[in-house]
Coordinates of C-alpha atoms in Angstrom, one line a residue:
M1 CA 113.0 -26.4 88.6
K2 CA 110.6 -25.5 90.7
T3 CA 108.2 -27.5 92.0
K4 CA 105.2 -26.2 89.8
D5 CA 107.6 -26.4 86.6
I6 CA 107.7 -30.0 87.5
T7 CA 104.2 -30.2 87.3
Y8 CA 103.8 -28.7 84.4
V9 CA 106.1 -31.0 82.8
A10 CA 104.5 -33.7 83.9
F11 CA 101.0 -32.9 82.8
G12 CA 102.3 -30.9 79.5
V13 CA 104.1 -34.6 78.6
A14 CA 100.8 -36.7 79.5
A15 CA 98.8 -34.4 77.4
L16 CA 101.1 -35.2 74.2
I17 CA 101.1 -38.3 75.1
A18 CA 97.5 -38.5 74.6
G19 CA 97.2 -36.3 72.0
G20 CA 99.4 -38.4 70.4
F21 CA 97.5 -41.6 70.8
L22 CA 94.6 -39.8 69.4
V23 CA 96.2 -38.0 66.3
L24 CA 97.3 -41.3 65.0
T25 CA 94.0 -43.0 65.5
V26 CA 92.6 -40.3 63.4
S27 CA 95.9 -40.5 60.9
R28 CA 95.4 -44.1 60.3
I29 CA 92.4 -43.7 57.4
M30 CA 95.2 -41.1 55.7
P31 CA 97.6 -43.6 54.7
F32 CA 100.3 -40.8 53.6
P33 CA 104.2 -40.8 55.5
G34 CA 104.3 -38.3 57.6
V35 CA 100.8 -37.5 57.9
K36 CA 100.5 -38.0 61.4
F37 CA 103.6 -35.2 61.6
M38 CA 101.3 -32.6 60.0
L39 CA 98.3 -33.6 61.9
M40 CA 99.6 -33.1 65.1
A41 CA 102.0 -30.1 64.6
P42 CA 99.7 -27.9 65.8
F43 CA 99.2 -29.5 69.1
I44 CA 102.5 -29.9 69.8
S45 CA 103.6 -26.5 68.9
M46 CA 100.9 -25.3 70.7
M47 CA 101.5 -27.0 74.0
M48 CA 105.8 -26.5 73.7
Y49 CA 104.8 -22.7 73.1
I50 CA 102.1 -22.6 76.7
L51 CA 104.8 -25.1 78.9
S52 CA 107.8 -22.5 77.6
V53 CA 105.7 -19.6 78.6
K54 CA 104.9 -21.0 82.1
I55 CA 108.2 -22.6 83.0
E56 CA 109.9 -19.6 82.0
N57 CA 113.3 -21.3 81.9
R58 CA 115.4 -21.2 78.8
Y59 CA 115.7 -25.1 78.9
A60 CA 112.1 -25.8 78.9
I61 CA 111.8 -27.3 76.0
L62 CA 115.1 -29.6 76.7
Y63 CA 113.1 -30.5 80.1
I64 CA 109.9 -31.4 78.4
G65 CA 111.4 -32.9 75.2
L66 CA 113.5 -35.4 76.9
V67 CA 111.0 -36.5 79.4
F68 CA 108.8 -37.1 76.4
A69 CA 111.6 -38.8 74.8
G70 CA 112.4 -41.4 77.6
I71 CA 108.6 -41.9 78.1
M72 CA 108.2 -42.8 74.5
T73 CA 111.5 -44.9 73.8
L74 CA 109.3 -47.4 76.0
F75 CA 106.8 -47.6 73.1
N76 CA 109.6 -47.2 70.3
I77 CA 113.3 -46.7 70.2
V78 CA 113.3 -45.0 67.0
M79 CA 110.3 -43.0 68.2
G80 CA 112.4 -41.8 71.0
I81 CA 115.8 -41.4 69.4
S82 CA 113.7 -39.1 67.0
I83 CA 112.2 -36.7 70.0
V84 CA 115.5 -36.2 71.4
T85 CA 116.9 -35.4 68.3
T86 CA 114.2 -32.9 67.6
T87 CA 114.3 -31.7 71.4
V88 CA 117.9 -31.1 71.0
L89 CA 117.9 -29.0 67.4
T90 CA 114.9 -27.0 68.7
Q91 CA 117.3 -26.0 72.1
L92 CA 120.1 -25.2 70.0
S93 CA 118.3 -23.1 67.6
I94 CA 116.8 -21.0 70.2
L95 CA 119.3 -20.7 72.6
W96 CA 120.2 -17.3 71.6
I97 CA 116.6 -15.6 72.4
K98 CA 117.0 -14.0 75.5
K99 CA 113.2 -13.1 75.5
I100 CA 110.5 -16.0 77.1
K101 CA 107.6 -15.5 74.6
E102 CA 109.7 -14.9 71.5
R103 CA 111.9 -18.1 72.6
A104 CA 108.5 -19.8 73.4
T105 CA 107.2 -18.9 69.9
V106 CA 110.1 -19.7 67.8
G107 CA 110.6 -22.8 69.8
G108 CA 107.1 -24.4 69.6
C109 CA 107.6 -23.8 65.7
L110 CA 110.8 -25.1 65.5
Y111 CA 109.7 -28.2 67.5
A112 CA 106.4 -29.2 65.3
M113 CA 108.8 -28.5 61.9
Y114 CA 111.8 -30.7 63.2
T115 CA 109.3 -33.1 64.3
G116 CA 108.2 -34.1 61.2
L117 CA 111.6 -33.8 59.5
T118 CA 113.5 -36.0 61.9
A119 CA 110.9 -38.5 61.8
L120 CA 110.4 -39.1 58.2
V121 CA 114.3 -39.1 58.2
F122 CA 115.0 -41.8 60.9
S123 CA 112.0 -43.9 59.1
K124 CA 113.3 -44.0 56.0
Y125 CA 117.2 -45.0 57.2
L126 CA 116.4 -46.6 60.5
I127 CA 112.8 -48.2 59.4
G128 CA 113.0 -49.0 56.1
G129 CA 110.8 -50.9 54.7
V130 CA 107.4 -48.6 53.2
F131 CA 109.7 -45.7 54.2
E132 CA 112.7 -46.2 51.8
M133 CA 110.3 -45.6 49.4
V134 CA 109.7 -41.5 50.6
S135 CA 111.4 -39.0 48.8
Y136 CA 113.4 -36.1 49.7
S137 CA 111.1 -33.9 48.3
W138 CA 108.3 -35.3 50.3
I139 CA 110.1 -34.8 53.6
I140 CA 110.7 -31.4 52.9
I141 CA 107.0 -30.6 51.8
V142 CA 106.1 -32.5 55.2
T143 CA 108.7 -30.2 57.2
L144 CA 107.3 -27.6 55.8
I145 CA 103.9 -27.8 56.3
C146 CA 104.8 -29.2 59.7
L147 CA 106.3 -25.6 60.4
L148 CA 103.3 -24.0 59.2
F149 CA 100.6 -25.8 60.9
G150 CA 102.9 -25.2 63.8
S151 CA 102.3 -22.0 63.5
L152 CA 98.6 -22.4 64.1
G153 CA 99.3 -23.7 67.0
I154 CA 101.0 -21.0 68.3
I155 CA 98.3 -18.8 67.3
F156 CA 96.2 -21.3 69.5
G157 CA 98.3 -21.5 72.4
N158 CA 98.5 -17.9 72.6
K159 CA 94.7 -17.5 72.6
L160 CA 94.5 -20.4 75.1
L161 CA 97.3 -19.0 77.5
K162 CA 95.2 -15.5 77.5
H163 CA 92.0 -17.0 77.8
L164 CA 93.9 -19.5 80.8
N165 CA 95.9 -16.4 82.5
S166 CA 92.3 -14.2 82.5
I167 CA 90.6 -17.2 85.0
R168 CA 90.3 -15.9 88.6
F169 CA 90.0 -18.7 91.1
K170 CA 88.5 -17.8 94.4

């Protein structure tokens, strides 16, 4: 990895953490299990898309996800496990895709989808409590909504990337 790629990972993970705390604050007014993952899906997919395109490495999502998981594990071990699982599932799902932009598109969408899925499943089985009452049908609904919202994030990410690439610095 080049120095600029490491910088992209660092800034991207910082943005994911900051965005996550912002979404967490907003999601507290809606007491549905998985709502924060649905709200976070467009932002997560947009960031993964932009970073994957900029880094141009077939393992970009793996690098970003593992750094993100390492930091978030300091806050909550279940969150760290969930992020590592999401990252590995996404990376395995996109390994076969050769073109950078296609891999970034599919990877961003799947990362958002797997985030909702793994977080709710791990919450249900590792945290328990109120999460034990979350039904499998609700987990599927949240997963599909995360995929849909993740697709919207890819659209925003593509527009933002085009805008960023059109800026010329002197």
